[in-house]
Amino acid sequence: MRKLSIKLIFLLLIVFSSWLVCFTVGKNVEHSMCDETYILSFRQNSRQFSESDIAAFEQEGVRLTYAGYLYPEVSSGFRKQKATVIATNENFPYFTKMDIKVGAFFNGMQEERELRVAVLNKTAAYDLFGNDNCIGEIVFLNRVSYEVIGITNEKSNTAKIYIPYQTVSVLTTDNTACNQIWCHFSNIAEASLMIGKAGFSMEDFDIQEINLFKKVFCLRFYLPLVIACIGIALFFWKKIRLNVKFLRANQVLDKKRMFDNLLQAIICLTVLMIVIRIIQMAWCIPPYYYLAEKRGMNFIYAVLDFYALARMNIDEMSFWGHWNLLSLFCLFVCFIGMLEIEKNKKENKMGYNKITDERLDEIIKSALKDTVDHLDVSERLKEKIDKEIVNRKYKQNLGYFEQNITINLATMCLNLYESLESRVTDKALKMKCLPSDDAFEQNITISNYMYSALDVLILELVSIFGSANTEIIFCTNRNSISVKGINVLHKDLEELFKEDDRKYLIAGNRLGVTMAYLNLCDINIMVLDGYEVIIKFCD
């Protein structure tokens, strides 16, 4: 049990850590770029946005920004450094949620007057001037002077300098075109309308909707929450069903159990409401323009690409690609961890319903393989079994004894009753399960195969000695389970299994071998008054 508990704690830590990384990445993405942003790029890879293209959108009142990249010679007058120069407009800080540490970003008036002003990130400021207190200093780009008016808080290993797009002509004669423009639209309908007014069509562009990207990132930390909540709801639902079966079997009103059922039902409903709310918040499907003209496998690939963000390509947001890979990896680890937790939980559950009768026979015979010459149904008794040797061998060599479970006596009684109810062939048999209340507090520890042997034992006893004229009642008493209504005498069981001078005498049928196996595991089978079979567990 301790080993399994450590494993479970380790798995929970992995799942929680992975989920926390997904949550952190999602929140960082959510706050790193403006909402309702649509990124347009031409589908023809060779075509870029020219000044006339950008002007066509601006004339329609579209709020937009862009980035043209230059790599001129950069100097502070006494120190030369490599830096990326980004030619853009006044809206760039709005779209990228840029944090200005000192000074300000250039405005529309400075753009119109083509003032040579520059904004540096911290890396460029320290590379050129050795500190970030350089407002009013001059930076030279291809020996053209620009006045530093602002320093950003941007964390980057690359030195970046932002200048007005209108001043590019004094630096180079080359045409500085832009691969993308970032536009602010309320929805895709407005985007389609404005694109049409600017003289283009939707088919001309690959459109990236930032809000959808953010939703996909958020979906990755909402999805494990939904699965966990569904698991919790199923757990409490199973407990409700178990209590209902108990109440039906007893045919009495148990106020404590009814209150427990009500409380568990409230928890189930609350968790399901949380799941519905999370699904509403995280709902995210590919837009129609993303799946246009996709059929068959191409449609499936397009959906997978959408949720993997495989086509995400945003200028000045390259770190989104790294965050995407990290988020996908952590989501994968989270799912694997949850599957391992479920597998671990199943290993700790009762294994009787997964073990066939043939497998149980093999287990029992394996446990007794060195204690009998052979097991043959035609031979009634087996001799020459030394109990001390048997005990020593099964403790040392039989690994399946290590797979233990801890369960309360009442739940075991109910489970054995339910298993019998579903497997008994004589439907005329009347059966009832009445475990005592204190049995729910009485825990016992047994192996999975011992549990399976108990299942076989009760099935054989009821099938052979049960009668339709007598009601069979399952109940508990301290550390034992009683099956009342079994018409069997103690001598009948002695013929199947008994000890004689520290030797086992075992019948070769299933019932005899099963009783021998359980006796080896310190589970005693007794008959009381020819009417009741008592299964007693060691203290």
PDB file of C-alpha atoms in Angstrom, residues 261-449:
ATOM      1  CA  ASN A 261     -26.975  10.091  -0.699  1.00  0.00           C
ATOM      2  CA  LEU A 262     -28.485  13.582  -0.697  1.00  0.00           C
ATOM      3  CA  LEU A 263     -25.102  15.184   0.064  1.00  0.00           C
ATOM      4  CA  GLN A 264     -23.358  13.153  -2.630  1.00  0.00           C
ATOM      5  CA  ALA A 265     -26.105  14.000  -5.139  1.00  0.00           C
ATOM      6  CA  ILE A 266     -25.634  17.703  -4.396  1.00  0.00           C
ATOM      7  CA  ILE A 267     -21.863  17.325  -4.933  1.00  0.00           C
ATOM      8  CA  CYS A 268     -22.499  15.521  -8.254  1.00  0.00           C
ATOM      9  CA  LEU A 269     -24.858  18.236  -9.478  1.00  0.00           C
ATOM     10  CA  THR A 270     -22.463  20.994  -8.374  1.00  0.00           C
ATOM     11  CA  VAL A 271     -19.537  19.369 -10.191  1.00  0.00           C
ATOM     12  CA  LEU A 272     -21.633  18.866 -13.332  1.00  0.00           C
ATOM     13  CA  MET A 273     -22.677  22.537 -13.260  1.00  0.00           C
ATOM     14  CA  ILE A 274     -18.992  23.478 -12.990  1.00  0.00           C
ATOM     15  CA  VAL A 275     -18.256  21.245 -15.992  1.00  0.00           C
ATOM     16  CA  ILE A 276     -21.010  22.912 -18.029  1.00  0.00           C
ATOM     17  CA  ARG A 277     -19.691  26.348 -17.097  1.00  0.00           C
ATOM     18  CA  ILE A 278     -16.116  25.390 -18.015  1.00  0.00           C
ATOM     19  CA  ILE A 279     -17.287  24.013 -21.371  1.00  0.00           C
ATOM     20  CA  GLN A 280     -19.107  27.285 -22.054  1.00  0.00           C
ATOM     21  CA  MET A 281     -15.949  29.259 -21.240  1.00  0.00           C
ATOM     22  CA  ALA A 282     -13.601  26.991 -23.179  1.00  0.00           C
ATOM     23  CA  TRP A 283     -15.832  26.275 -26.183  1.00  0.00           C
ATOM     24  CA  CYS A 284     -13.672  26.673 -29.255  1.00  0.00           C
ATOM     25  CA  ILE A 285     -14.216  25.315 -32.772  1.00  0.00           C
ATOM     26  CA  PRO A 286     -12.422  26.075 -36.044  1.00  0.00           C
ATOM     27  CA  PRO A 287     -13.998  28.982 -38.011  1.00  0.00           C
ATOM     28  CA  TYR A 288     -15.675  28.304 -41.329  1.00  0.00           C
ATOM     29  CA  TYR A 289     -12.966  30.065 -43.351  1.00  0.00           C
ATOM     30  CA  TYR A 290     -10.372  27.747 -41.805  1.00  0.00           C
ATOM     31  CA  LEU A 291     -12.199  24.638 -43.010  1.00  0.00           C
ATOM     32  CA  ALA A 292     -13.425  26.020 -46.349  1.00  0.00           C
ATOM     33  CA  GLU A 293     -13.323  23.480 -49.180  1.00  0.00           C
ATOM     34  CA  LYS A 294     -11.827  20.819 -46.893  1.00  0.00           C
ATOM     35  CA  ARG A 295     -13.176  17.285 -47.405  1.00  0.00           C
ATOM     36  CA  GLY A 296     -12.436  13.860 -45.969  1.00  0.00           C
ATOM     37  CA  MET A 297      -9.003  13.463 -44.431  1.00  0.00           C
ATOM     38  CA  ASN A 298      -8.095  17.036 -45.322  1.00  0.00           C
ATOM     39  CA  PHE A 299     -10.935  18.177 -43.063  1.00  0.00           C
ATOM     40  CA  ILE A 300      -9.573  16.060 -40.182  1.00  0.00           C
ATOM     41  CA  TYR A 301      -6.029  17.333 -40.757  1.00  0.00           C
ATOM     42  CA  ALA A 302      -7.316  20.927 -40.782  1.00  0.00           C
ATOM     43  CA  VAL A 303      -9.090  20.388 -37.435  1.00  0.00           C
ATOM     44  CA  LEU A 304      -5.947  18.840 -35.919  1.00  0.00           C
ATOM     45  CA  ASP A 305      -3.842  21.712 -37.280  1.00  0.00           C
ATOM     46  CA  PHE A 306      -6.234  24.190 -35.687  1.00  0.00           C
ATOM     47  CA  TYR A 307      -6.067  22.680 -32.191  1.00  0.00           C
ATOM     48  CA  ALA A 308      -2.304  22.151 -32.453  1.00  0.00           C
ATOM     49  CA  LEU A 309      -1.904  25.738 -33.731  1.00  0.00           C
ATOM     50  CA  ALA A 310       0.335  24.316 -36.444  1.00  0.00           C
ATOM     51  CA  ARG A 311      -0.250  27.292 -38.778  1.00  0.00           C
ATOM     52  CA  MET A 312       0.317  29.984 -36.163  1.00  0.00           C
ATOM     53  CA  ASN A 313       2.892  32.437 -37.473  1.00  0.00           C
ATOM     54  CA  ILE A 314       2.914  35.911 -35.940  1.00  0.00           C
ATOM     55  CA  ASP A 315       5.594  38.523 -36.530  1.00  0.00           C
ATOM     56  CA  GLU A 316       7.107  39.894 -33.313  1.00  0.00           C
ATOM     57  CA  MET A 317       5.431  37.055 -31.372  1.00  0.00           C
ATOM     58  CA  SER A 318       7.832  34.200 -32.071  1.00  0.00           C
ATOM     59  CA  PHE A 319       7.717  33.240 -28.403  1.00  0.00           C
ATOM     60  CA  TRP A 320       4.105  32.138 -28.964  1.00  0.00           C
ATOM     61  CA  GLY A 321       5.517  29.208 -30.968  1.00  0.00           C
ATOM     62  CA  HIS A 322       7.691  28.148 -28.012  1.00  0.00           C
ATOM     63  CA  TRP A 323       4.774  28.516 -25.626  1.00  0.00           C
ATOM     64  CA  ASN A 324       2.636  26.434 -27.974  1.00  0.00           C
ATOM     65  CA  LEU A 325       5.114  23.529 -27.943  1.00  0.00           C
ATOM     66  CA  LEU A 326       5.476  23.773 -24.156  1.00  0.00           C
ATOM     67  CA  SER A 327       1.710  23.841 -23.690  1.00  0.00           C
ATOM     68  CA  LEU A 328       1.178  20.818 -25.977  1.00  0.00           C
ATOM     69  CA  PHE A 329       3.905  18.855 -24.222  1.00  0.00           C
ATOM     70  CA  CYS A 330       2.489  19.613 -20.763  1.00  0.00           C
ATOM     71  CA  LEU A 331      -1.030  18.707 -21.916  1.00  0.00           C
ATOM     72  CA  PHE A 332       0.298  15.378 -23.203  1.00  0.00           C
ATOM     73  CA  VAL A 333       2.125  14.727 -19.902  1.00  0.00           C
ATOM     74  CA  CYS A 334      -1.038  15.690 -18.012  1.00  0.00           C
ATOM     75  CA  PHE A 335      -3.143  13.165 -19.953  1.00  0.00           C
ATOM     76  CA  ILE A 336      -0.547  10.405 -19.565  1.00  0.00           C
ATOM     77  CA  GLY A 337      -0.414  11.118 -15.826  1.00  0.00           C
ATOM     78  CA  MET A 338      -4.211  10.956 -15.547  1.00  0.00           C
ATOM     79  CA  LEU A 339      -4.257   7.633 -17.408  1.00  0.00           C
ATOM     80  CA  GLU A 340      -1.586   6.276 -15.060  1.00  0.00           C
ATOM     81  CA  ILE A 341      -3.629   7.438 -12.047  1.00  0.00           C
ATOM     82  CA  GLU A 342      -6.673   5.624 -13.431  1.00  0.00           C
ATOM     83  CA  LYS A 343      -4.550   2.534 -14.066  1.00  0.00           C
ATOM     84  CA  ASN A 344      -3.144   2.724 -10.551  1.00  0.00           C
ATOM     85  CA  LYS A 345      -6.671   3.056  -9.152  1.00  0.00           C
ATOM     86  CA  LYS A 346      -7.817  -0.020 -11.055  1.00  0.00           C
ATOM     87  CA  GLU A 347      -4.873  -2.004  -9.742  1.00  0.00           C
ATOM     88  CA  ASN A 348      -6.010  -1.217  -6.211  1.00  0.00           C
ATOM     89  CA  LYS A 349      -9.618  -2.168  -6.881  1.00  0.00           C
ATOM     90  CA  MET A 350     -11.091  -5.605  -6.433  1.00  0.00           C
ATOM     91  CA  GLY A 351      -9.863  -7.805  -9.224  1.00  0.00           C
ATOM     92  CA  TYR A 352     -12.387 -10.608  -8.925  1.00  0.00           C
ATOM     93  CA  ASN A 353     -14.515  -9.520 -11.869  1.00  0.00           C
ATOM     94  CA  LYS A 354     -11.479  -9.559 -14.173  1.00  0.00           C
ATOM     95  CA  ILE A 355     -10.138 -12.980 -13.214  1.00  0.00           C
ATOM     96  CA  THR A 356     -11.688 -15.937 -15.023  1.00  0.00           C
ATOM     97  CA  ASP A 357     -12.450 -19.190 -13.254  1.00  0.00           C
ATOM     98  CA  GLU A 358      -9.754 -20.900 -15.318  1.00  0.00           C
ATOM     99  CA  ARG A 359      -7.204 -18.311 -14.232  1.00  0.00           C
ATOM    100  CA  LEU A 360      -8.213 -18.777 -10.608  1.00  0.00           C
ATOM    101  CA  ASP A 361      -7.732 -22.540 -10.926  1.00  0.00           C
ATOM    102  CA  GLU A 362      -4.206 -21.898 -12.259  1.00  0.00           C
ATOM    103  CA  ILE A 363      -3.473 -19.568  -9.335  1.00  0.00           C
ATOM    104  CA  ILE A 364      -4.701 -22.063  -6.763  1.00  0.00           C
ATOM    105  CA  LYS A 365      -2.811 -24.935  -8.343  1.00  0.00           C
ATOM    106  CA  SER A 366       0.292 -22.775  -8.561  1.00  0.00           C
ATOM    107  CA  ALA A 367      -0.011 -22.016  -4.841  1.00  0.00           C
ATOM    108  CA  LEU A 368      -0.197 -25.740  -4.102  1.00  0.00           C
ATOM    109  CA  LYS A 369       2.143 -26.988  -6.838  1.00  0.00           C
ATOM    110  CA  ASP A 370       4.879 -28.069  -4.426  1.00  0.00           C
ATOM    111  CA  THR A 371       2.517 -29.451  -1.807  1.00  0.00           C
ATOM    112  CA  VAL A 372       0.637 -32.116  -3.764  1.00  0.00           C
ATOM    113  CA  ASP A 373       1.708 -34.719  -6.291  1.00  0.00           C
ATOM    114  CA  HIS A 374      -1.153 -33.835  -8.662  1.00  0.00           C
ATOM    115  CA  LEU A 375      -4.714 -32.568  -8.566  1.00  0.00           C
ATOM    116  CA  ASP A 376      -7.161 -34.926 -10.215  1.00  0.00           C
ATOM    117  CA  VAL A 377     -10.946 -34.812  -9.828  1.00  0.00           C
ATOM    118  CA  SER A 378     -11.066 -38.626  -9.685  1.00  0.00           C
ATOM    119  CA  GLU A 379      -8.866 -38.668  -6.576  1.00  0.00           C
ATOM    120  CA  ARG A 380     -10.803 -37.495  -3.542  1.00  0.00           C
ATOM    121  CA  LEU A 381      -8.015 -36.859  -1.087  1.00  0.00           C
ATOM    122  CA  LYS A 382      -4.449 -35.709  -1.313  1.00  0.00           C
ATOM    123  CA  GLU A 383      -1.882 -36.501   1.299  1.00  0.00           C
ATOM    124  CA  LYS A 384       1.732 -35.694   2.128  1.00  0.00           C
ATOM    125  CA  ILE A 385       1.235 -31.948   2.440  1.00  0.00           C
ATOM    126  CA  ASP A 386       3.343 -30.419   5.135  1.00  0.00           C
ATOM    127  CA  LYS A 387       1.711 -27.178   6.315  1.00  0.00           C
ATOM    128  CA  GLU A 388       4.952 -25.588   7.449  1.00  0.00           C
ATOM    129  CA  ILE A 389       6.544 -26.121   4.054  1.00  0.00           C
ATOM    130  CA  VAL A 390       3.455 -24.730   2.357  1.00  0.00           C
ATOM    131  CA  ASN A 391       3.493 -21.576   4.486  1.00  0.00           C
ATOM    132  CA  ARG A 392       7.174 -21.033   3.876  1.00  0.00           C
ATOM    133  CA  LYS A 393       6.875 -21.487   0.125  1.00  0.00           C
ATOM    134  CA  TYR A 394       3.915 -19.210  -0.508  1.00  0.00           C
ATOM    135  CA  LYS A 395       5.437 -16.420   1.575  1.00  0.00           C
ATOM    136  CA  GLN A 396       8.714 -16.541  -0.329  1.00  0.00           C
ATOM    137  CA  ASN A 397       7.823 -17.418  -3.899  1.00  0.00           C
ATOM    138  CA  LEU A 398       4.293 -16.357  -4.788  1.00  0.00           C
ATOM    139  CA  GLY A 399       4.398 -12.733  -5.939  1.00  0.00           C
ATOM    140  CA  TYR A 400       0.656 -12.303  -6.333  1.00  0.00           C
ATOM    141  CA  PHE A 401       0.260 -12.279  -2.559  1.00  0.00           C
ATOM    142  CA  GLU A 402       1.836  -8.816  -2.606  1.00  0.00           C
ATOM    143  CA  GLN A 403      -1.050  -7.252  -4.559  1.00  0.00           C
ATOM    144  CA  ASN A 404      -3.118  -6.220  -1.587  1.00  0.00           C
ATOM    145  CA  ILE A 405      -6.235  -4.103  -1.253  1.00  0.00           C
ATOM    146  CA  THR A 406      -7.810  -2.541   1.814  1.00  0.00           C
ATOM    147  CA  ILE A 407     -11.612  -2.523   1.935  1.00  0.00           C
ATOM    148  CA  ASN A 408     -14.248  -2.238   4.620  1.00  0.00           C
ATOM    149  CA  LEU A 409     -16.141  -5.390   5.517  1.00  0.00           C
ATOM    150  CA  ALA A 410     -19.564  -4.021   4.525  1.00  0.00           C
ATOM    151  CA  THR A 411     -18.441  -3.081   1.014  1.00  0.00           C
ATOM    152  CA  MET A 412     -16.839  -6.491   0.550  1.00  0.00           C
ATOM    153  CA  CYS A 413     -20.082  -8.158   1.655  1.00  0.00           C
ATOM    154  CA  LEU A 414     -22.114  -6.038  -0.784  1.00  0.00           C
ATOM    155  CA  ASN A 415     -19.695  -6.700  -3.654  1.00  0.00           C
ATOM    156  CA  LEU A 416     -19.708 -10.463  -3.096  1.00  0.00           C
ATOM    157  CA  TYR A 417     -23.512 -10.385  -2.949  1.00  0.00           C
ATOM    158  CA  GLU A 418     -23.750  -8.384  -6.210  1.00  0.00           C
ATOM    159  CA  SER A 419     -21.302 -10.704  -7.956  1.00  0.00           C
ATOM    160  CA  LEU A 420     -23.284 -13.749  -6.861  1.00  0.00           C
ATOM    161  CA  GLU A 421     -26.556 -12.145  -7.889  1.00  0.00           C
ATOM    162  CA  SER A 422     -25.261 -11.623 -11.436  1.00  0.00           C
ATOM    163  CA  ARG A 423     -23.664 -15.095 -11.796  1.00  0.00           C
ATOM    164  CA  VAL A 424     -26.012 -17.534 -10.055  1.00  0.00           C
ATOM    165  CA  THR A 425     -27.894 -19.725 -12.537  1.00  0.00           C
ATOM    166  CA  ASP A 426     -30.907 -20.561 -10.335  1.00  0.00           C
ATOM    167  CA  LYS A 427     -33.060 -17.438 -10.557  1.00  0.00           C
ATOM    168  CA  ALA A 428     -35.531 -18.885  -8.046  1.00  0.00           C
ATOM    169  CA  LEU A 429     -33.047 -18.362  -5.215  1.00  0.00           C
ATOM    170  CA  LYS A 430     -34.020 -15.529  -2.869  1.00  0.00           C
ATOM    171  CA  MET A 431     -31.077 -13.506  -1.580  1.00  0.00           C
ATOM    172  CA  LYS A 432     -30.627 -10.429   0.612  1.00  0.00           C
ATOM    173  CA  CYS A 433     -27.619  -8.470   1.881  1.00  0.00           C
ATOM    174  CA  LEU A 434     -27.735  -6.977   5.415  1.00  0.00           C
ATOM    175  CA  PRO A 435     -24.298  -5.772   6.541  1.00  0.00           C
ATOM    176  CA  SER A 436     -24.199  -4.100   9.944  1.00  0.00           C
ATOM    177  CA  ASP A 437     -23.465  -0.367  10.267  1.00  0.00           C
ATOM    178  CA  ASP A 438     -20.227  -0.917  12.187  1.00  0.00           C
ATOM    179  CA  ALA A 439     -18.942  -3.071   9.295  1.00  0.00           C
ATOM    180  CA  PHE A 440     -18.371   0.108   7.302  1.00  0.00           C
ATOM    181  CA  GLU A 441     -15.719   1.073   9.836  1.00  0.00           C
ATOM    182  CA  GLN A 442     -14.096  -2.403   9.911  1.00  0.00           C
ATOM    183  CA  ASN A 443     -11.246  -2.507   7.348  1.00  0.00           C
ATOM    184  CA  ILE A 444      -9.484  -5.655   6.227  1.00  0.00           C
ATOM    185  CA  THR A 445      -6.519  -6.151   3.893  1.00  0.00           C
ATOM    186  CA  ILE A 446      -6.440  -9.079   1.458  1.00  0.00           C
ATOM    187  CA  SER A 447      -4.911  -9.845  -1.923  1.00  0.00           C
ATOM    188  CA  ASN A 448      -6.807  -9.621  -5.195  1.00  0.00           C
ATOM    189  CA  TYR A 449      -6.648 -13.376  -5.685  1.00  0.00           C
TER     190      TYR A 449
END
